[in-house]
Structure formats: structure tokens, C-alpha cells
Amino acid sequence: MPISESYRSSLYPRLSRIASHFGTPFHIYDEAGIKNTCLELKNAFSEIDEFKEFFAVKALPNPEILKIMWDQGFGFDCSSITELVLSREIGARGEDIMFTSNNTSAEEFQAAEAEGGSILNLDDISLLEKVPHLPERISFRYNPGDRRSGNSIIGNPLEAKYGVSHEQIFDAYRLAKNRGVSRFGIHTMLASNELNHEYMVQTADMLLDIVEKLEAELDIRFEFVNIGGGLGIPYRPEDSPFNLEAMAKGITLLFQRFKEKNGYMPALYMESGRYMTGPHGVLVVRAINRKAIYRTYIGVDACMTSLMRPGMYDAYHHIEVHGERNSNKIEVVDVVGSLCENNDKFAVQRELPVIEDGDLLIIQDTGAHGHSMGFNYNGKLRPKELLFRENGKVELIRRAETAEDYFRTLDFDKNVLSI
Ligand SMILES: *Cc1c(COP(=O)(O)O)cnc(C)c1O
């Protein structure tokens, strides 16, 4: 989707200066836009007794961004030791952290339980035996199987590696109760980049339904229902935006009904990543080569290691060319990086204004699962990250990787096993 009017009007007039000061390529994020989305989310759920968003750290794991979320009263959803470290650096402790892992190692569980712990969100019934110290409060990730179909990124729940199956879910909570767990939550995550708000309402409905059944059968009470992340953003100009208000209305109604029937309302938790920051970031690159063979290629100074989604998921990211054009001429091009992989393309057969070497291109909606999915194939280095502050200042919030960073893992003590 074209970037928000407010971000466009603050960023575009200053983009040439920003690019020449910091150098391309870079992701640049909009502090005002992120804050605004945080407020919208909180307002949407204001009639829920207790609502809390645990920002999915993997979407944009930068301390300056996490601080914005923290100031809004949000917690963090973590799935690795380094994400725990990042969240704790910001000050998050205990119930501010949801540790949702899958295929979790003993080392990860230890980290999740250290330094004030976290809410453990268990992905399998077998983990009850493996968690070093089972805390008094846990949740399970529920996989409803063929009771629900997923969408393309998460896939069919029957084939998804996540969660406790419907057949196991009663035993899972029974076993947890028998082992001394006294506080319970439930979690699911069935969608990714889902633009239909009804899907999230149905997810909440499904969870409240299973909660009632579990409470009746096991004589336990659920403190929270975590509907996961997966709210979509309109990457394509023709996509309609996710209807947050309608989703919140539908879910609030379900929670109120649950309260009338059961005498209390569990807390509603969410772990959105993409929806919070996705639309508030862009990747700015410079065109460096133009090549006309069977197709016309515009080579830019970043590659798939800065933004993997197009290569990995065939994802669409809208692109704008910066500045006044000499003509209104449009041409069809592939916008490409420099990897030795033919899927290293930011756009395929896209209609764009005629691009010349030196032009700045703004690749949009890179604020989530953008820089964080970066990698180092072909020895390519990840770019810097900038934050466009509300006060109009532009701040470097992560430097670009250097060759020294890349070679650091080759600096180690000699270790040879003779067998
Ligand atoms: C990835 C992930 C999220 C965030 O997903 P978005 O699509 O960015 O909202 C939340 N929870 C879990 C468990 C995840 O794996």
C-alpha cells in the first residue's frame, strides 16, 4: 500500500538529504505512525476488562522500536534467547514477556525462566516433562486441526508443526493441573497476514468455546485468552485495509457474552507484529544499473538479504520512485539485487516510471519481517536502520553490518578432534 499520507509528507521532502547524509540502502521507520497504531489498538479494545498486546519481537527487533512499544504499556512475545535478552534490556520482566517457542530446547526454557521468568506458552504436551521448573502459570498453544483451515503463510493446521492437537488439549491441561500449575491461559495462532477480520473473531470464538469446555471438565479457570498475531496489512494498492474496529467489536461482544454466562472475563492478549510496524517502514535503495536484455532490469544497491519476503513468499511490496520525473513514461521492469539467485527481485514485471542510475526507490511496508529476516548469503551485509522521530530528527538505530562483523565467527580457538 502507498505509505501513509503523514509519513509521506514528512519523509519525501527530506529523503534526498537523508540518503546523502546516511548513505543508501536503509530501512527507515516512522515513530509517529507506530505510536498511532499502538493507540488505535488500545482504543479498539477499551471495553475489554483487561487487554494487552505482546509485540512479536521477531517482526522488528530493534531496541528503539521496542521502547516505543514498552512506553505504550505493551509486553513482548519472544521465541528465542536473544529476543528474551532484548526484551529484558528494555526492562520487561515476568508477565511482560510471553515466551512462545516451538521445538524449544532446554537451554531456551532455562533462559525463559531466568531473570524474573516469563509466561510460558507451551507448544506440546510433552514439554510438561521437560520444562526445568514448571511455573505456577502456563498456557498451551492450541492447534485445532481440521476444525479450522489456515492461510497460505501458516498453512493447513493439520500440516502445521505448531501447537497441541485437539485430541491432546484436555490431557495437556489435566496433566499441568496435576503437576501443580494453578494459573492457566490458552493461545493459538492460525493466520498470517490475514486481511479478513472475521477470521480473528472466529479464532476468539473458538478459543472461548474450548475454554468453557476445559473449565467445566477440569474445574480450572482461564486467566487469559491469547489470539496470537497474524493481522494483515494491505501490501497491494488494491487491498482493503484490515478492519480493526470491526474485529474488536466482534471480539468484545464475544467476551461480554462469556462474562454474562460465566461470571468473569478472561484477559485478552494479542501478539501482533506485522500490523504494528509493517506499514511504518520503508527500504530506501538507489538504482545503480540498468540492463536491457529479454527483460529490462533495474539493479539497486540492496538485495534480498535486506528484504527476503519477495523472494521467499513471492510477496508484493509497492515501490515508488523518488523525485520529479523528466517524462511521464512508464515501463515494465524487474527491480533486482545482486545475489546469485534469480529470485533476488524486489519486483517482477512491475510498471514503474522510467528509472535512471542514481534514482532513489522507496520499497514500502518493510517495517515488519523486513530487516529482521535478513541473512548473509553471498557474503552480502545487512543494511542500517533509521528512525524518523516524531520531533523531526532522523536517528541511526542500527548501523550497517561490516566485513568485520561477517568474519567474526572465523575468529575462534583451534579445536580439532582426532579420531
Ligand atoms: C510470528 C508470530 C507472531 C507475529 O505474527 P504477525 O504476522 O507479525 O502478526 C505472533 N505470535 C507468534 C507465535 C508468531 O510466531
Short mmCIF file of C-alpha atoms and ligand atoms in Angstrom, two decimals:
data_model
loop_
_atom_site.label_atom_id
_atom_site.label_comp_id
_atom_site.label_asym_id
_atom_site.label_seq_id
_atom_site.Cartn_x
_atom_site.Cartn_y
_atom_site.Cartn_z
CA MET A 1 0.00 0.00 0.00
CA PRO A 2 1.24 3.52 -0.64
CA ILE A 3 2.79 4.80 2.58
CA SER A 4 0.59 6.85 4.89
CA GLU A 5 -0.02 10.46 3.87
CA SER A 6 1.52 11.72 7.08
CA TYR A 7 4.72 9.70 6.69
CA ARG A 8 4.94 10.60 3.03
CA SER A 9 4.66 14.30 3.77
CA SER A 10 7.36 14.21 6.44
CA LEU A 11 9.72 11.77 4.71
CA TYR A 12 9.66 12.51 0.99
CA PRO A 13 10.67 16.18 1.04
CA ARG A 14 13.68 15.23 3.21
CA LEU A 15 14.58 11.92 1.61
CA SER A 16 17.38 13.13 -0.66
CA ARG A 17 19.12 14.79 2.29
CA ILE A 18 18.63 11.72 4.49
CA ALA A 19 20.01 9.47 1.74
CA SER A 20 23.06 11.62 1.14
CA HIS A 21 23.77 12.02 4.87
CA PHE A 22 23.39 8.35 5.89
CA GLY A 23 24.05 6.65 2.55
CA THR A 24 21.79 4.00 0.98
CA PRO A 25 20.42 1.41 1.45
CA PHE A 26 18.48 1.75 4.71
CA HIS A 27 15.19 0.86 6.32
CA ILE A 28 13.58 3.93 7.87
CA TYR A 29 10.71 3.71 10.35
CA ASP A 30 8.03 6.23 11.31
CA GLU A 31 7.81 6.77 15.07
CA ALA A 32 4.56 8.76 14.86
CA GLY A 33 2.90 6.10 12.70
CA ILE A 34 3.90 3.25 15.03
CA LYS A 35 2.63 5.15 18.08
CA ASN A 36 -0.60 5.89 16.32
CA THR A 37 -1.20 2.23 15.53
CA CYS A 38 -0.47 1.34 19.18
CA LEU A 39 -3.10 3.83 20.32
CA GLU A 40 -5.63 2.58 17.78
CA LEU A 41 -5.16 -0.97 19.02
CA LYS A 42 -5.61 0.00 22.67
CA ASN A 43 -8.67 2.14 21.91
CA ALA A 44 -10.26 -0.62 19.86
CA PHE A 45 -10.22 -2.96 22.88
CA SER A 46 -11.05 -0.39 25.55
CA GLU A 47 -14.21 -2.25 26.56
CA ILE A 48 -12.37 -5.46 27.32
CA ASP A 49 -11.70 -5.68 31.10
CA GLU A 50 -8.02 -6.38 30.52
CA PHE A 51 -6.31 -6.13 27.15
CA LYS A 52 -2.60 -6.45 26.48
CA GLU A 53 -0.54 -6.59 23.31
CA PHE A 54 2.73 -8.54 23.41
CA PHE A 55 4.62 -7.16 20.42
CA ALA A 56 6.10 -10.01 18.38
CA VAL A 57 9.76 -9.08 18.71
CA LYS A 58 10.81 -11.00 15.59
CA ALA A 59 8.93 -8.53 13.40
CA LEU A 60 11.25 -5.62 14.24
CA PRO A 61 13.80 -6.48 16.93
CA ASN A 62 15.34 -3.07 17.45
CA PRO A 63 15.62 -1.66 21.00
CA GLU A 64 14.41 1.81 19.94
CA ILE A 65 11.25 0.29 18.48
CA LEU A 66 10.73 -1.97 21.50
CA LYS A 67 10.98 1.13 23.73
CA ILE A 68 8.09 2.72 21.83
CA MET A 69 6.00 -0.41 22.50
CA TRP A 70 7.08 -0.54 26.13
CA ASP A 71 6.05 3.09 26.69
CA GLN A 72 2.60 2.14 25.41
CA GLY A 73 2.31 -0.50 28.13
CA PHE A 74 2.87 -3.41 25.76
CA GLY A 75 4.78 -6.58 26.55
CA PHE A 76 6.87 -8.72 24.23
CA ASP A 77 6.36 -12.05 22.53
CA CYS A 78 9.69 -13.88 22.34
CA SER A 79 10.75 -17.14 20.74
CA SER A 80 14.49 -17.20 21.30
CA ILE A 81 17.13 -16.41 23.86
CA THR A 82 18.29 -13.29 22.04
CA GLU A 83 14.72 -11.97 21.88
CA LEU A 84 14.47 -12.51 25.64
CA VAL A 85 17.72 -10.60 26.14
CA LEU A 86 16.45 -7.70 24.00
CA SER A 87 13.14 -7.52 25.87
CA ARG A 88 14.79 -7.62 29.28
CA GLU A 89 17.21 -4.87 28.21
CA ILE A 90 14.14 -2.64 27.78
CA GLY A 91 13.02 -3.54 31.30
CA ALA A 92 10.45 -6.25 30.62
CA ARG A 93 10.19 -8.91 33.31
CA GLY A 94 7.94 -11.83 34.18
CA GLU A 95 4.43 -11.23 32.95
CA ASP A 96 5.58 -8.62 30.41
CA ILE A 97 7.11 -11.44 28.38
CA MET A 98 5.29 -14.20 26.56
CA PHE A 99 7.70 -16.98 25.65
CA THR A 100 6.09 -18.70 22.69
CA SER A 101 8.52 -21.15 21.30
CA ASN A 102 8.25 -24.29 19.28
CA ASN A 103 10.68 -27.17 19.23
CA THR A 104 12.14 -25.49 22.31
CA SER A 105 15.49 -26.56 23.76
CA ALA A 106 16.25 -26.99 27.46
CA GLU A 107 18.62 -24.04 27.20
CA GLU A 108 15.82 -21.83 25.87
CA PHE A 109 13.48 -22.87 28.68
CA GLN A 110 16.17 -22.03 31.21
CA ALA A 111 16.56 -18.58 29.69
CA ALA A 112 12.80 -18.08 29.64
CA GLU A 113 12.63 -18.90 33.35
CA ALA A 114 15.67 -16.83 34.37
CA GLU A 115 15.65 -13.16 35.42
CA GLY A 116 12.08 -12.95 36.62
CA GLY A 117 10.81 -15.51 34.16
CA SER A 118 8.11 -15.11 31.56
CA ILE A 119 4.71 -16.50 30.74
CA LEU A 120 5.48 -19.91 29.28
CA ASN A 121 3.39 -20.70 26.25
CA LEU A 122 3.94 -24.41 25.66
CA ASP A 123 3.81 -25.87 22.21
CA ASP A 124 3.42 -29.53 23.12
CA ILE A 125 2.08 -31.77 25.87
CA SER A 126 5.49 -33.48 26.19
CA LEU A 127 7.07 -30.22 27.34
CA LEU A 128 5.40 -30.53 30.75
CA GLU A 129 8.04 -33.17 31.49
CA LYS A 130 10.88 -31.14 30.07
CA VAL A 131 10.44 -27.65 31.48
CA PRO A 132 13.06 -27.45 34.24
CA HIS A 133 10.77 -25.75 36.79
CA LEU A 134 7.14 -25.73 35.83
CA PRO A 135 5.87 -22.27 36.86
CA GLU A 136 2.51 -21.72 38.52
CA ARG A 137 1.14 -20.17 35.34
CA ILE A 138 1.32 -21.58 31.79
CA SER A 139 -0.59 -21.59 28.57
CA PHE A 140 -0.71 -24.06 25.75
CA ARG A 141 -0.70 -23.26 22.08
CA TYR A 142 -3.79 -24.90 20.62
CA ASN A 143 -3.86 -26.36 17.12
CA PRO A 144 -7.48 -27.12 16.18
CA GLY A 145 -6.55 -29.33 13.23
CA ASP A 146 -9.29 -29.66 10.65
CA ARG A 147 -11.65 -27.62 12.79
CA ARG A 148 -10.08 -24.64 11.08
CA SER A 149 -8.18 -24.07 7.87
CA GLY A 150 -5.22 -21.73 7.87
CA ASN A 151 -4.00 -19.35 5.21
CA SER A 152 -1.03 -19.58 2.93
CA ILE A 153 1.87 -18.49 5.14
CA ILE A 154 0.88 -20.63 8.15
CA GLY A 155 -0.79 -23.27 6.00
CA ASN A 156 -3.21 -26.00 6.89
CA PRO A 157 -3.25 -26.56 10.68
CA LEU A 158 -3.17 -30.33 10.07
CA GLU A 159 0.22 -29.89 8.44
CA ALA A 160 1.47 -27.16 10.75
CA LYS A 161 4.16 -28.07 13.27
CA TYR A 162 2.67 -25.78 15.90
CA GLY A 163 0.58 -26.44 18.93
CA VAL A 164 -1.23 -29.10 20.90
CA SER A 165 -3.79 -31.10 18.95
CA HIS A 166 -7.49 -31.05 19.77
CA GLU A 167 -7.25 -34.66 20.96
CA GLN A 168 -4.45 -33.78 23.41
CA ILE A 169 -5.64 -30.45 24.74
CA PHE A 170 -7.77 -31.80 27.62
CA ASP A 171 -4.98 -34.12 28.77
CA ALA A 172 -2.47 -31.32 28.48
CA TYR A 173 -4.29 -29.09 30.96
CA ARG A 174 -5.20 -32.04 33.20
CA LEU A 175 -1.56 -33.05 33.41
CA ALA A 176 -0.49 -29.46 34.07
CA LYS A 177 -3.03 -29.17 36.88
CA ASN A 178 -1.86 -32.46 38.40
CA ARG A 179 1.69 -31.16 38.32
CA GLY A 180 0.77 -28.11 40.35
CA VAL A 181 0.06 -25.47 37.75
CA SER A 182 -2.69 -23.26 39.14
CA ARG A 183 -3.00 -20.39 36.66
CA PHE A 184 -3.94 -21.00 33.05
CA GLY A 185 -4.10 -19.31 29.71
CA ILE A 186 -4.66 -20.51 26.17
CA HIS A 187 -3.12 -19.40 22.91
CA THR A 188 -3.49 -20.01 19.23
CA MET A 189 -2.00 -18.52 16.09
CA LEU A 190 -3.74 -19.66 12.95
CA ALA A 191 -3.33 -16.87 10.48
CA SER A 192 -0.64 -14.74 8.99
CA ASN A 193 -1.17 -11.53 7.09
CA GLU A 194 -4.91 -12.15 7.27
CA LEU A 195 -6.97 -9.25 5.94
CA ASN A 196 -10.36 -10.67 6.85
CA HIS A 197 -11.20 -9.52 10.38
CA GLU A 198 -13.90 -12.19 10.68
CA TYR A 199 -11.17 -14.78 10.81
CA MET A 200 -9.79 -13.29 14.02
CA VAL A 201 -13.28 -13.04 15.53
CA GLN A 202 -13.81 -16.73 14.75
CA THR A 203 -10.47 -17.52 16.37
CA ALA A 204 -11.55 -15.78 19.59
CA ASP A 205 -14.90 -17.58 19.44
CA MET A 206 -13.18 -20.94 19.03
CA LEU A 207 -10.87 -20.26 21.99
CA LEU A 208 -13.66 -19.09 24.31
CA ASP A 209 -15.61 -22.19 23.40
CA ILE A 210 -12.75 -24.55 24.24
CA VAL A 211 -12.07 -22.57 27.44
CA GLU A 212 -15.66 -23.19 28.62
CA LYS A 213 -15.29 -26.89 27.93
CA LEU A 214 -11.93 -27.15 29.65
CA GLU A 215 -13.18 -25.21 32.68
CA ALA A 216 -16.22 -27.45 33.02
CA GLU A 217 -14.30 -30.68 32.66
CA LEU A 218 -11.19 -29.85 34.69
CA ASP A 219 -12.51 -27.36 37.24
CA ILE A 220 -9.88 -24.77 36.34
CA ARG A 221 -10.17 -21.10 35.40
CA PHE A 222 -8.53 -19.33 32.48
CA GLU A 223 -6.88 -16.00 33.22
CA PHE A 224 -6.19 -15.12 29.62
CA VAL A 225 -7.03 -15.93 26.04
CA ASN A 226 -4.25 -15.11 23.58
CA ILE A 227 -5.45 -14.86 19.98
CA GLY A 228 -1.92 -14.57 18.58
CA GLY A 229 -0.85 -12.26 15.80
CA GLY A 230 -1.46 -12.53 12.10
CA LEU A 231 -3.42 -9.35 11.41
CA GLY A 232 -2.73 -8.40 7.83
CA ILE A 233 -1.68 -5.18 6.18
CA PRO A 234 -2.59 -4.11 2.65
CA TYR A 235 0.65 -4.60 0.72
CA ARG A 236 -1.06 -4.03 -2.63
CA PRO A 237 -2.67 -0.72 -3.51
CA GLU A 238 -5.92 -2.52 -4.31
CA ASP A 239 -6.06 -4.39 -0.95
CA SER A 240 -8.51 -3.03 1.57
CA PRO A 241 -7.06 -2.34 5.00
CA PHE A 242 -7.77 -4.67 7.88
CA ASN A 243 -10.91 -3.57 9.74
CA LEU A 244 -9.54 -3.34 13.27
CA GLU A 245 -12.67 -1.74 14.69
CA ALA A 246 -14.96 -4.44 13.35
CA MET A 247 -12.66 -7.14 14.69
CA ALA A 248 -12.53 -5.50 18.12
CA LYS A 249 -16.30 -5.06 18.18
CA GLY A 250 -16.88 -8.70 17.33
CA ILE A 251 -14.38 -9.95 19.89
CA THR A 252 -15.62 -7.58 22.61
CA LEU A 253 -19.15 -8.89 22.11
CA LEU A 254 -17.93 -12.47 22.49
CA PHE A 255 -16.03 -11.61 25.68
CA GLN A 256 -19.04 -9.79 27.13
CA ARG A 257 -21.25 -12.77 26.38
CA PHE A 258 -18.71 -15.06 28.02
CA LYS A 259 -18.79 -12.83 31.11
CA GLU A 260 -22.60 -12.89 31.33
CA LYS A 261 -22.56 -16.65 31.12
CA ASN A 262 -19.55 -17.44 33.29
CA GLY A 263 -19.39 -14.51 35.68
CA TYR A 264 -15.95 -13.26 34.69
CA MET A 265 -13.98 -12.12 31.67
CA PRO A 266 -10.52 -13.53 30.94
CA ALA A 267 -7.85 -11.05 29.84
CA LEU A 268 -7.46 -10.74 26.08
CA TYR A 269 -3.89 -10.97 24.85
CA MET A 270 -2.57 -10.43 21.36
CA GLU A 271 0.87 -10.76 19.79
CA SER A 272 0.73 -8.72 16.65
CA GLY A 273 3.91 -7.93 14.84
CA ARG A 274 3.25 -7.02 11.23
CA TYR A 275 0.18 -4.91 11.94
CA MET A 276 2.05 -2.74 14.46
CA THR A 277 5.11 -1.79 12.44
CA GLY A 278 4.80 -3.21 8.90
CA PRO A 279 3.28 -0.18 7.17
CA HIS A 280 5.51 2.24 9.09
CA GLY A 281 8.80 1.30 7.48
CA VAL A 282 10.29 1.58 4.00
CA LEU A 283 13.50 0.33 2.45
CA VAL A 284 15.25 3.09 0.54
CA VAL A 285 17.63 1.96 -2.19
CA ARG A 286 19.43 3.58 -5.07
CA ALA A 287 19.33 2.42 -8.68
CA ILE A 288 22.85 1.59 -9.82
CA ASN A 289 22.48 -0.41 -13.02
CA ARG A 290 20.05 -0.57 -15.85
CA LYS A 291 20.16 -3.59 -18.08
CA ALA A 292 18.07 -4.38 -21.15
CA ILE A 293 18.15 -7.99 -22.33
CA TYR A 294 14.99 -10.10 -22.75
CA ARG A 295 13.55 -8.02 -19.96
CA THR A 296 14.62 -4.67 -18.54
CA TYR A 297 16.28 -4.93 -15.15
CA ILE A 298 16.82 -2.14 -12.67
CA GLY A 299 19.68 -3.12 -10.38
CA VAL A 300 19.65 -1.45 -6.97
CA ASP A 301 22.23 -1.21 -4.18
CA ALA A 302 20.42 -3.64 -1.83
CA CYS A 303 19.45 -7.25 -2.30
CA MET A 304 17.30 -9.97 -0.83
CA THR A 305 19.42 -10.02 2.33
CA SER A 306 17.75 -6.70 3.24
CA LEU A 307 14.21 -7.87 2.47
CA MET A 308 13.54 -11.52 1.93
CA ARG A 309 9.76 -11.55 1.59
CA PRO A 310 9.51 -11.13 -2.21
CA GLY A 311 12.00 -13.96 -2.83
CA MET A 312 10.64 -16.20 -0.11
CA TYR A 313 6.88 -15.75 -0.41
CA ASP A 314 6.52 -14.05 -3.79
CA ALA A 315 5.29 -11.17 -1.67
CA TYR A 316 4.32 -7.89 -3.27
CA HIS A 317 5.96 -4.72 -1.97
CA HIS A 318 4.83 -1.48 -3.50
CA ILE A 319 7.63 0.64 -4.97
CA GLU A 320 7.74 4.35 -5.65
CA VAL A 321 10.44 6.24 -7.49
CA HIS A 322 11.53 9.37 -5.69
CA GLY A 323 11.51 12.85 -7.13
CA GLU A 324 10.30 14.62 -10.24
CA ARG A 325 10.45 12.65 -13.48
CA ASN A 326 11.59 14.08 -16.80
CA SER A 327 8.69 12.38 -18.52
CA ASN A 328 5.51 10.56 -17.60
CA LYS A 329 6.72 7.47 -19.39
CA ILE A 330 6.03 4.15 -17.68
CA GLU A 331 7.92 0.93 -18.40
CA VAL A 332 7.75 -2.65 -17.20
CA VAL A 333 10.83 -3.76 -15.29
CA ASP A 334 12.19 -6.23 -12.75
CA VAL A 335 13.83 -4.50 -9.79
CA VAL A 336 16.73 -6.70 -8.72
CA GLY A 337 19.50 -7.13 -6.19
CA SER A 338 22.96 -8.59 -6.65
CA LEU A 339 22.62 -12.15 -5.31
CA CYS A 340 23.44 -15.12 -7.50
CA GLU A 341 19.82 -16.22 -7.16
CA ASN A 342 17.23 -15.38 -9.75
CA ASN A 343 14.54 -14.86 -7.11
CA ASP A 344 16.54 -11.91 -5.78
CA LYS A 345 13.96 -9.47 -7.11
CA PHE A 346 12.10 -6.75 -5.24
CA ALA A 347 9.57 -6.51 -8.07
CA VAL A 348 8.78 -8.64 -11.09
CA GLN A 349 7.34 -7.18 -14.29
CA ARG A 350 6.25 -4.04 -12.49
CA GLU A 351 5.06 -0.88 -14.19
CA LEU A 352 7.23 1.96 -12.91
CA PRO A 353 8.29 5.39 -14.15
CA VAL A 354 11.48 5.25 -16.19
CA ILE A 355 14.33 4.82 -13.70
CA GLU A 356 17.84 6.11 -14.21
CA ASP A 357 21.04 5.32 -12.33
CA GLY A 358 21.14 7.34 -9.13
CA ASP A 359 17.37 7.45 -8.62
CA LEU A 360 16.06 6.61 -5.15
CA LEU A 361 13.45 3.86 -4.91
CA ILE A 362 11.16 3.55 -1.91
CA ILE A 363 10.23 -0.09 -1.27
CA GLN A 364 7.22 0.04 1.04
CA ASP A 365 5.82 -1.85 4.02
CA THR A 366 9.19 -3.13 5.22
CA GLY A 367 8.60 -2.29 8.89
CA ALA A 368 7.94 -5.91 9.89
CA HIS A 369 9.70 -9.12 8.90
CA GLY A 370 12.00 -6.95 6.75
CA HIS A 371 15.43 -6.25 8.22
CA SER A 372 14.87 -8.98 10.80
CA MET A 373 14.65 -11.71 8.15
CA GLY A 374 17.94 -10.57 6.68
CA PHE A 375 20.75 -13.02 6.08
CA ASN A 376 24.28 -13.16 4.73
CA TYR A 377 24.23 -15.43 1.70
CA ASN A 378 26.80 -14.49 -0.93
CA GLY A 379 28.61 -12.58 1.81
CA LYS A 380 26.12 -9.74 1.49
CA LEU A 381 25.77 -7.50 4.51
CA ARG A 382 22.60 -6.24 6.15
CA PRO A 383 21.77 -2.53 5.87
CA LYS A 384 21.34 0.13 8.55
CA GLU A 385 18.09 1.09 10.21
CA LEU A 386 16.95 4.66 10.80
CA LEU A 387 14.11 6.06 12.87
CA PHE A 388 12.20 9.15 11.75
CA ARG A 389 11.37 10.64 15.13
CA GLU A 390 8.18 12.50 15.93
CA ASN A 391 10.31 15.56 16.60
CA GLY A 392 11.53 15.57 13.00
CA LYS A 393 15.00 14.21 13.74
CA VAL A 394 16.32 11.17 11.93
CA GLU A 395 18.33 8.81 14.09
CA LEU A 396 20.55 5.87 13.24
CA ILE A 397 19.18 2.98 15.32
CA ARG A 398 21.33 0.20 13.86
CA ARG A 399 24.49 0.57 11.84
CA ALA A 400 25.09 -1.39 8.67
CA GLU A 401 26.95 -4.66 9.02
CA THR A 402 30.64 -4.56 8.21
CA ALA A 403 33.03 -7.12 6.81
CA GLU A 404 34.47 -7.47 10.35
CA ASP A 405 31.02 -8.49 11.61
CA TYR A 406 30.80 -11.04 8.85
CA PHE A 407 34.23 -12.52 9.56
CA ARG A 408 33.84 -12.51 13.36
CA THR A 409 32.77 -16.17 13.51
CA LEU A 410 36.03 -17.13 11.81
CA ASP A 411 37.92 -15.84 14.85
CA PHE A 412 37.96 -18.81 17.24
CA ASP A 413 40.25 -21.07 19.21
CA LYS A 414 41.67 -24.01 17.31
CA ASN A 415 39.67 -27.13 18.11
CA VAL A 416 40.42 -30.44 16.39
CA LEU A 417 39.19 -33.88 17.41
CA SER A 418 41.49 -36.74 16.42
CA ILE A 419 39.58 -39.98 15.98
C1 LIG B 1 5.23 -14.59 14.04
C2 LIG B 1 4.38 -14.70 15.22
C3 LIG B 1 3.60 -13.61 15.65
C4 LIG B 1 3.50 -12.33 14.88
O1 LIG B 1 2.94 -12.52 13.63
P1 LIG B 1 2.49 -11.27 12.74
O2 LIG B 1 2.04 -11.90 11.48
O3 LIG B 1 3.71 -10.44 12.57
O4 LIG B 1 1.42 -10.56 13.49
C5 LIG B 1 2.90 -13.75 16.81
N1 LIG B 1 2.93 -14.90 17.54
C6 LIG B 1 3.65 -15.96 17.15
C7 LIG B 1 3.63 -17.18 17.99
C8 LIG B 1 4.39 -15.90 15.98
O5 LIG B 1 5.10 -16.97 15.60
#
